[in-house]
Coordinates of C-alpha atoms in Angstrom, one line a residue:
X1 CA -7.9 -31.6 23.1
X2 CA -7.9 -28.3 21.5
X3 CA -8.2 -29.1 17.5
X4 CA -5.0 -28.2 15.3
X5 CA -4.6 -24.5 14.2
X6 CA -5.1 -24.2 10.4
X7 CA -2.1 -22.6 8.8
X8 CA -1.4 -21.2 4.6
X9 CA 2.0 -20.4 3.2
X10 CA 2.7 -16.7 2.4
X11 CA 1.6 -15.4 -1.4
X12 CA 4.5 -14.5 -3.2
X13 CA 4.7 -11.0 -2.7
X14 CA 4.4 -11.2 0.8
X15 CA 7.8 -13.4 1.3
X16 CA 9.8 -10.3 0.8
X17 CA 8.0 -8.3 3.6
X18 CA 9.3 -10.0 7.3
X19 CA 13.2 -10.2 6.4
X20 CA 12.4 -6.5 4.7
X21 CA 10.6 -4.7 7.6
X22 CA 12.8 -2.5 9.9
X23 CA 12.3 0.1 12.5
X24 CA 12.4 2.6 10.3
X25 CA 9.6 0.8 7.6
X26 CA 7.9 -1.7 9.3
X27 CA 5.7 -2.3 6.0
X28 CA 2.8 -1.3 7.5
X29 CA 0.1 0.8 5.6
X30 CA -2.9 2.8 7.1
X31 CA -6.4 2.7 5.5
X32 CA -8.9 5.9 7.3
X33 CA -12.5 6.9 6.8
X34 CA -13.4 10.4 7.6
X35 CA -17.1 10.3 9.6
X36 CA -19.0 13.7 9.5
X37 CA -19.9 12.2 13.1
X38 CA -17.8 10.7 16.4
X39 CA -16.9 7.4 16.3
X40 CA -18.2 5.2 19.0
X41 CA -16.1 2.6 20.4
X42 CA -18.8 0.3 21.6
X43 CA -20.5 0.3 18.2
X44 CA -16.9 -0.3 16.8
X45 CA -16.1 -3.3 18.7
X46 CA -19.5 -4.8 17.6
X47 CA -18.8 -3.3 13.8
X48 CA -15.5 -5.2 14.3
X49 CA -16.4 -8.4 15.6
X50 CA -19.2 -8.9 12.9
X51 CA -16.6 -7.7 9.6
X52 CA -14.1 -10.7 11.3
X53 CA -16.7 -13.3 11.0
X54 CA -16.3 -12.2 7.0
X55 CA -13.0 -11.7 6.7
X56 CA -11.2 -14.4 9.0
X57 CA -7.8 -14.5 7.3
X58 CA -7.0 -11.2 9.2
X59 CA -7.0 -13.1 12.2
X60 CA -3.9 -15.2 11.2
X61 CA -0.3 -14.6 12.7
X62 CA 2.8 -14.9 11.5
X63 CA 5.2 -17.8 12.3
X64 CA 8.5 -19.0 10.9
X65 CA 9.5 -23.1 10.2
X66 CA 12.3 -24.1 9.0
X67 CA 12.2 -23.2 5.2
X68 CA 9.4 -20.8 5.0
X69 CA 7.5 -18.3 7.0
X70 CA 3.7 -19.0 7.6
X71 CA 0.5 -17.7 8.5
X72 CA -1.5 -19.2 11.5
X73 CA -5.1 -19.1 12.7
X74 CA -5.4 -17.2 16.1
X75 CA -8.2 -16.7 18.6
X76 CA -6.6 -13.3 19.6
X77 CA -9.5 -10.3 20.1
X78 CA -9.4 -7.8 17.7
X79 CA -7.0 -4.6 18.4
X80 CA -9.3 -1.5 18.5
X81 CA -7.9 1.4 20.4
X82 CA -8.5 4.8 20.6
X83 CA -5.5 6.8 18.5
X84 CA -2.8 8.0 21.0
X85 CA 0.3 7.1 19.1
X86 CA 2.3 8.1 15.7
X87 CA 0.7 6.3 12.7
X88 CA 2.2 3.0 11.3
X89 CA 4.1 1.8 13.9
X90 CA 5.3 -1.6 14.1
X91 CA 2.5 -4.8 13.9
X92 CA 4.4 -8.0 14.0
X93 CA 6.7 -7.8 17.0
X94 CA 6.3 -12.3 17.3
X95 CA 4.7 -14.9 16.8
X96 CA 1.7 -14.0 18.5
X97 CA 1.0 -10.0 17.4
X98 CA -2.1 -9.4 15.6
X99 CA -1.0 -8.6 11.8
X100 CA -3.8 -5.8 12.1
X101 CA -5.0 -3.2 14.2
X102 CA -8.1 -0.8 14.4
X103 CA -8.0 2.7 15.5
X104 CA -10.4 5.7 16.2
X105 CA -9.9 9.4 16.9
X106 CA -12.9 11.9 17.2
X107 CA -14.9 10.9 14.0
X108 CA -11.9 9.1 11.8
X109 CA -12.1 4.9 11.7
X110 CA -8.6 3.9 10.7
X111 CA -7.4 0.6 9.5
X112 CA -3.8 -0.4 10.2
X113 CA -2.3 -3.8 8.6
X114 CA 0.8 -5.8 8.2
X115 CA 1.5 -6.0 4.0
X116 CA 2.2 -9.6 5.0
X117 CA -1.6 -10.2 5.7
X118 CA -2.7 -8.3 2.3
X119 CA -2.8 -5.7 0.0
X120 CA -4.2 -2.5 -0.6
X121 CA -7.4 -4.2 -2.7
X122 CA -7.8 -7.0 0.2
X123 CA -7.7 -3.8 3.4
X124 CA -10.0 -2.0 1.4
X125 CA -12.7 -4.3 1.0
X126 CA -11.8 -4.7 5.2
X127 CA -12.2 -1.4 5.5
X128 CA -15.4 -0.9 3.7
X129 CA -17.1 -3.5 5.1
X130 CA -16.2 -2.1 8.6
X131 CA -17.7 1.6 8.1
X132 CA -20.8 -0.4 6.9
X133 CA -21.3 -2.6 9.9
X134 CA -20.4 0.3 12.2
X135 CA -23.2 2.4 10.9
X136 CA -25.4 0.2 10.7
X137 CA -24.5 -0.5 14.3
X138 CA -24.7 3.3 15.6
X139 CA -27.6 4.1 13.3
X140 CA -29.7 0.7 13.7
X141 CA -33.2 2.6 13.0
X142 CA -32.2 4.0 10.0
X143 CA -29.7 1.5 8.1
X144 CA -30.3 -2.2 10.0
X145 CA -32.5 -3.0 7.2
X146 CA -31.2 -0.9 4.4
X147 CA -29.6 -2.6 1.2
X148 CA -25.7 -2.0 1.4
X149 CA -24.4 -3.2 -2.0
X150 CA -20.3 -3.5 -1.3
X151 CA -19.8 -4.8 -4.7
X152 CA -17.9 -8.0 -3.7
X153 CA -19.9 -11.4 -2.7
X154 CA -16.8 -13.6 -2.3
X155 CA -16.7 -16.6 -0.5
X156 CA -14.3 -16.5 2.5
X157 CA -12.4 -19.6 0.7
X158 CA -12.0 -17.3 -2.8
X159 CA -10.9 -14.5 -0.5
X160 CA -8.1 -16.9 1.5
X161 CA -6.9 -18.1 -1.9
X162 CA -3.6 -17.6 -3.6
X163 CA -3.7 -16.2 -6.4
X164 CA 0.0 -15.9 -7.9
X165 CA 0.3 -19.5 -7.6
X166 CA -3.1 -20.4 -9.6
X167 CA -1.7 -18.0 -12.1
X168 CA 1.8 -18.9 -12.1
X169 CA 2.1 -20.5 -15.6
X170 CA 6.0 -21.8 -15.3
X171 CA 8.2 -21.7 -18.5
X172 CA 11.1 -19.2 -19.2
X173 CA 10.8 -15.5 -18.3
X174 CA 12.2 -12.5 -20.6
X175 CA 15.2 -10.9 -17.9
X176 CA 15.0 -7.1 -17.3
X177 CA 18.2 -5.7 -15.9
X178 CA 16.5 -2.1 -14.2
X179 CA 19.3 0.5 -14.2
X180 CA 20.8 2.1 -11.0
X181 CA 18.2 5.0 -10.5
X182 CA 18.6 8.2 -8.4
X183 CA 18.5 7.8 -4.9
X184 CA 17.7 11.0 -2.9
X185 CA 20.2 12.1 -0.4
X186 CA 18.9 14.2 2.8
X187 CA 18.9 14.3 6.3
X188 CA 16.4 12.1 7.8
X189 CA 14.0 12.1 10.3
X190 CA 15.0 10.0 13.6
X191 CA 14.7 6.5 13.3
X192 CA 10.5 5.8 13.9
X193 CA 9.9 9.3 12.5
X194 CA 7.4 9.3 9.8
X195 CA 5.6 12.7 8.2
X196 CA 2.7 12.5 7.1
X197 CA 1.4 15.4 4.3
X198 CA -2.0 14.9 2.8
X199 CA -3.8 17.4 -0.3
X200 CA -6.9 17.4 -1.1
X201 CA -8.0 18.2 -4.3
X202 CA -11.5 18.1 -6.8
X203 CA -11.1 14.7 -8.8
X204 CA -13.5 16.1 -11.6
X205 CA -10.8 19.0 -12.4
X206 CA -7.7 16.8 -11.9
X207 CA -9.1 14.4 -14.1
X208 CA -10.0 16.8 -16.9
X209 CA -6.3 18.1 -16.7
X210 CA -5.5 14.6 -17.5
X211 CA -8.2 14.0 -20.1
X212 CA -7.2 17.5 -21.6
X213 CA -3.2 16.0 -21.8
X214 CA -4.5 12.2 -23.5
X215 CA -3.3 10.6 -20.2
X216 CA -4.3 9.2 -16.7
X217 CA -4.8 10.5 -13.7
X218 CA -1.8 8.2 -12.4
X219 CA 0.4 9.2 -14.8
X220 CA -0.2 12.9 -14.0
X221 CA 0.6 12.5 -10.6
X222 CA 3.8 10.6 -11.5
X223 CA 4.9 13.5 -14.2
X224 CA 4.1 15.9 -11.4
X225 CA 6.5 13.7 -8.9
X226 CA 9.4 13.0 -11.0
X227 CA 9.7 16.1 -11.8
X228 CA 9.4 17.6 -8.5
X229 CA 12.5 15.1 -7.6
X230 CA 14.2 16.2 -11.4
X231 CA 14.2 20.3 -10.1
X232 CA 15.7 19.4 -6.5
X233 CA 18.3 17.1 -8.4
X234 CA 22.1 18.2 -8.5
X235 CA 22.9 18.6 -12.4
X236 CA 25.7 16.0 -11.9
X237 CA 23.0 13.8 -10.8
X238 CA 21.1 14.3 -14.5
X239 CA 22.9 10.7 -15.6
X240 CA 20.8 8.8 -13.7
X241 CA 17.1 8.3 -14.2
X242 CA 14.6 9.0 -12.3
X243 CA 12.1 6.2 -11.2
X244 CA 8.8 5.8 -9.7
X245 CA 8.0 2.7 -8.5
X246 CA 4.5 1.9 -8.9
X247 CA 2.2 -1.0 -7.5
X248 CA -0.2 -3.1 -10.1
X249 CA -3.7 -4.4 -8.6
X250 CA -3.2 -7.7 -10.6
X251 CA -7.3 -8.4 -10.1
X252 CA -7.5 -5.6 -13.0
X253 CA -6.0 -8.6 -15.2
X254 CA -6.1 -11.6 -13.5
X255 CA -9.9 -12.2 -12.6
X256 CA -9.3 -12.8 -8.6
X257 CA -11.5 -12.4 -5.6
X258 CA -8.7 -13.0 -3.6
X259 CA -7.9 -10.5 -0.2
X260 CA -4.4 -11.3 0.0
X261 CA -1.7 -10.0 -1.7
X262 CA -2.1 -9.8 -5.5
X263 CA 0.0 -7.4 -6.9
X264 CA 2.9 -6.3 -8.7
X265 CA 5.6 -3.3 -9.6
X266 CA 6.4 -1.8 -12.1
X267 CA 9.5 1.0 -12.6
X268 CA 8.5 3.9 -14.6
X269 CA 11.4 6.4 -15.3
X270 CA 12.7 9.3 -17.2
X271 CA 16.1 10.2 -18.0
X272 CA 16.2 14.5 -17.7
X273 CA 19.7 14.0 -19.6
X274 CA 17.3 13.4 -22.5
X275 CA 13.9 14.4 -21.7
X276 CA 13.3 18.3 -20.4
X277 CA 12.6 18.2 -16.9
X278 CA 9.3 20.0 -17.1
X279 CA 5.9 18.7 -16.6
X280 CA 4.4 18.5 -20.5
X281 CA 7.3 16.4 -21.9
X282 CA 7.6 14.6 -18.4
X283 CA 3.7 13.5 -18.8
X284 CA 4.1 12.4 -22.8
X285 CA 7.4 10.7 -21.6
X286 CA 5.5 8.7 -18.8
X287 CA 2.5 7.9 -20.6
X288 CA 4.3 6.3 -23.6
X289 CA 6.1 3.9 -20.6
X290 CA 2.9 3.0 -19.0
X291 CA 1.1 1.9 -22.3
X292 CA 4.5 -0.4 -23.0
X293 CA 4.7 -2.2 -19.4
X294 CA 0.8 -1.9 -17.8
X295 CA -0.3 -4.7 -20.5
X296 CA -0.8 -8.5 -19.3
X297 CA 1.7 -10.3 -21.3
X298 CA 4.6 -7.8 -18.8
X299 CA 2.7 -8.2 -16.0
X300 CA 2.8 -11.9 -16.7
X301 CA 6.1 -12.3 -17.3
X302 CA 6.9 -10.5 -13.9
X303 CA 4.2 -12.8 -12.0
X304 CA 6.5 -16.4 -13.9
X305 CA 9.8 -14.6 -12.5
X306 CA 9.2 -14.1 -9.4
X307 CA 6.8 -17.0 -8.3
X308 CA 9.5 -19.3 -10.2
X309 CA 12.0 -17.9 -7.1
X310 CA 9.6 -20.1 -4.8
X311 CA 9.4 -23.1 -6.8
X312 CA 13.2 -23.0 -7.0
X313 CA 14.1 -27.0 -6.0
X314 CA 17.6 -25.2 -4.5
X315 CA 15.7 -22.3 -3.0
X316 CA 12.7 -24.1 -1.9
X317 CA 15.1 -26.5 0.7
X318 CA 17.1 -23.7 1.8
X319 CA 17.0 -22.8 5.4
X320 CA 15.4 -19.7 6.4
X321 CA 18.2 -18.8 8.2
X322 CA 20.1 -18.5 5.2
X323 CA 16.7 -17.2 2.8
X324 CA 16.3 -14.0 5.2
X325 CA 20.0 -12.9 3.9
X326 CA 19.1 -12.8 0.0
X327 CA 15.5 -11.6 0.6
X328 CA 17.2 -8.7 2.5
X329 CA 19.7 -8.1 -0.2
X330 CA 17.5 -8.9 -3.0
X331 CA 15.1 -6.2 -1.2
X332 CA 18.2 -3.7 -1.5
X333 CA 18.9 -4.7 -4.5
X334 CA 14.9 -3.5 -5.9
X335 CA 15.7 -0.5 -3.6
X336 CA 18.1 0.9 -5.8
X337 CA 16.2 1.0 -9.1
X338 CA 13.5 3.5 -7.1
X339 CA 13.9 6.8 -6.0
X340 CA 10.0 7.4 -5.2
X341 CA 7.1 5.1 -5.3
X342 CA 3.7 6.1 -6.3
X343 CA 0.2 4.3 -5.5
X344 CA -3.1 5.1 -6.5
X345 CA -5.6 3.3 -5.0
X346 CA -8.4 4.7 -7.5
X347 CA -11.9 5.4 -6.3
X348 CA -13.9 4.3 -3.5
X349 CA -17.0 3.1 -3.2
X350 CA -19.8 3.0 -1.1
X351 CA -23.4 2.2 -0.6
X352 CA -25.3 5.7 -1.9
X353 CA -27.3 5.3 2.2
X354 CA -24.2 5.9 4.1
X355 CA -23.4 9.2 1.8
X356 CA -24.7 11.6 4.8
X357 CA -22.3 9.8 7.2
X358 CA -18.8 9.6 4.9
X359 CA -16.7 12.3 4.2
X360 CA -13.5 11.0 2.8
X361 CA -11.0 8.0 2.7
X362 CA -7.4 8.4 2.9
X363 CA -4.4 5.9 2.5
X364 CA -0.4 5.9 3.1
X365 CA 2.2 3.8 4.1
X366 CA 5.4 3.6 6.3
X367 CA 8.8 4.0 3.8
X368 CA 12.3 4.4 4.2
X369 CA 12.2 7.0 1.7
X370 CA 9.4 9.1 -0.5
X371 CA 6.2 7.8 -1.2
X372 CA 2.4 9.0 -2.6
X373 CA -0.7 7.2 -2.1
X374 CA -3.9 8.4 -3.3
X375 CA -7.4 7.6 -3.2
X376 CA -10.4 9.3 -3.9
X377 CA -14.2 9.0 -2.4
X378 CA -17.3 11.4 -4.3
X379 CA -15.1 14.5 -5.5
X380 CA -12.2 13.8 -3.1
X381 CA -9.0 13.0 -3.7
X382 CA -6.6 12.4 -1.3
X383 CA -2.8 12.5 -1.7
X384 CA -0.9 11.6 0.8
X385 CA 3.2 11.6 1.0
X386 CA 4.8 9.7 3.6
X387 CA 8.4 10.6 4.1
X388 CA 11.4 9.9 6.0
X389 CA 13.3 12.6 5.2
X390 CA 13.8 16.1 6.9
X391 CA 13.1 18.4 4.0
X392 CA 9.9 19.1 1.9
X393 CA 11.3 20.6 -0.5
X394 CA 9.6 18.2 -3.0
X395 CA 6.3 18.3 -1.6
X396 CA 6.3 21.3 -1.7
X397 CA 7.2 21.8 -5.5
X398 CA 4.3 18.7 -6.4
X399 CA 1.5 20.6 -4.8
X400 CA 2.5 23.6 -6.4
X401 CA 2.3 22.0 -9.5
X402 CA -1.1 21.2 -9.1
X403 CA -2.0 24.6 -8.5
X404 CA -0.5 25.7 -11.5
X405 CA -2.6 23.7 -13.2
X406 CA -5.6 25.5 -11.7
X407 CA -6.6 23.1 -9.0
X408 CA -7.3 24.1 -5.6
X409 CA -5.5 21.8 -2.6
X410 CA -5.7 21.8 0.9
X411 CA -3.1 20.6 2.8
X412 CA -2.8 19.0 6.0
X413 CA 0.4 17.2 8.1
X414 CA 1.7 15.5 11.1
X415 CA 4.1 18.2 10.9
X416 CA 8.1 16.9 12.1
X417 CA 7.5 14.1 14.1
X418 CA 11.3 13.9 14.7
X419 CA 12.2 17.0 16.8
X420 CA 15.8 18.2 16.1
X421 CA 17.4 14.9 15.7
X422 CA 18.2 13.3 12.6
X423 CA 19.8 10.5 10.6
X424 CA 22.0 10.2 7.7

């Protein structure tokens, strides 16, 4: 008899994900390392085979019961394919897809992952260990013996754990009623269509701009990107705030060693009926919100009021059939205090041996609207938007921004994946 499968309920943040994922954002988000070499498959698949053995949560599924979706141990090979296809497309397509894929073109190694399966901390430290055990693989003479120092030593049980439910702490939240933000209207690309436009920039100058302005790096980009969206607004539009949606790494306040989801949101806005839609005031503006809402007391309140929605008696013995509904509207409901979402991954590390083989990392993400995610390896930093929309007219104004401010970018794209058609 072949012995049960082992099986773990979602993490909180991950319920929202399978009723939420669509053609057009199938929540997926891609994780790539740059090589200054070709990638070789064979080494890959051995690279791959040896980061699973640390990292077996990544070979769960996704099923659905009667009340709740689940996760489910597999036996299923990993995917590793050379790159032929658009990036981000759909991973669950059952109950038997693989919640992750691997993917190699020339010299990039690119990580592709359900948000179901973890977040952008847990693919990382995937990610990371992979480019490791692939060179170490391809250059066996050189780094088999080396010391690789990845800065986690987790167990694979404190990696599979659940970490909004061990800090879930119960008791009465403070209610935050998020006003109706801007929502940007323009043509869109076909239905699967996703462009793709990375910058590159030094992060010793852009962090000097921000030092030289008493704020972050994050909240520099997010000045730079609500107003980018502010000077493309209608002036009719100028009652509604602008919001950026941004994504909290709860292990920055919650000591976790968890790679599953452990995250939050936040909505950071700015109302240019008040505040002038220019980048100095928009960066004072932003920085004041941050310093309010990026604390742990806010952070904790958010964590009580929405892992209270799970341990809801009337919620918890609804059907699913009837839970997909109100996850879908309370999904739309979230959507419409965002215009743009903003993520910065921060910097990433890696053993100072594999230096000579790494050029950069990158990161983005599959959205139904306007997103930036940035991450930055040695003096890189990489900012990439992913859009569904036709125009670039706010790309366009954010990089330009930047090089107002003195900084050099280079930009790269996908270009229009979409052709000539288009969708309101």
């Amino acid at each position: 008899m072949n012995p049960p499968k082992k099986w773990r309920r979602l993490d909180n943040a991950a319920k929202i994900f399978p009723p939420n994922s669509t053609g057009r954002d199938p929540k997926v988000f891609r994780f790539t390392c740059e090589l200054t070499e070709q990638v070789g498959p064979d080494a890959l698949r051995r690279a791959a085979k040896r980061t699973l053995s640390e990292f077996p949560f990544f070979r769960y599924t996704l099923r659905h019961g009667v009340f709740w979706y689940y996760l489910e141990d597999t036996d299923l090979p990993a995917t590793i394919e050379e790159e032929d296809d658009a990036p981000c497309q759909p991973l669950y397509l059952g109950a038997t897809s693989p919640l992750f894929r691997i993917l190699y073109y020339r010299n990039r190694i690119s990580l592709e992952v359900y948000h179901v399966l973890t977040d952008g901390t847990g693919a990382l430290q995937f990610l990371r260990t992979l480019v490791c055990r692939y060179l170490q693989e391809a250059h066996p003479d050189v780094l088999a013996d080396a010391e690789l120092p990845l800065g986690f030593d987790a167990s694979s049980f404190q990696r599979m754990g659940d970490s909004f439910d061990k800090y879930y702490t119960g008791g009465r939240c403070r209610q935050e009623h998020d006003p109706r933000a801007y929502r940007i209207r323009s043509e869109k690309l076909r239905r699967f269509g996703l462009r793709v436009t990375i910058g590159e920039t030094s992060v010793s100058a852009l962090l000097a701009q921000a030092r030289a302005r008493g704020t972050t790096v994050t909240a520099l980009l997010g000045a730079c990107l609500l107003v980018s969206v502010g000077q493309e607004m209608a002036l009719r539009d100028r009652k509604k705030p602008v919001v950026v949606t941004v994504p909290v790494n709860l292990r920055n306040y919650f000591p976790s060693e968890t790679a599953r989801n452990f995250f939050s949101v936040v909505n950071l806005g700015l109302d240019f009926s008040r505040t002038p839609c220019e980048l100095e005031p928009a960066i004072a503006a932003l920085t004041a919100v941050m310093h309010e809402r990026l604390t742990r007391e806010y952070l904790q309140n958010r964590l009580n009021a929405l892992a209270g929605l799970e341990h809801n008696p009337f919620l918890r013995v609804l059907p699913l059939a009837l839970k997909d509904p109100v996850m879908r509207f309370a999904g739309s409901l979230a959507d419409t205090a965002a215009t743009v979402s903003l993520s910065n991954v921060g910097k990433v590390t890696m053993p100072d041996a594999l230096a000579p083989y790494i050029r950069k990392f990158d990161v983005f993400i599959t959205t139904g609207g306007l997103q930036i995610c940035s991450c930055s390896y040695g003096d890189t930093l990489s900012i990439a938007f992913t859009s569904a929309f036709q125009s670039t007219d706010i790309e366009q104004r954010f990089f330009r921004m930047l090089t107002a401010l003195g900084l050099s970018v280079t930009i790269s794209s996908n270009g229009q994946p979409s052709g000539e058609e288009t969708e309101e």
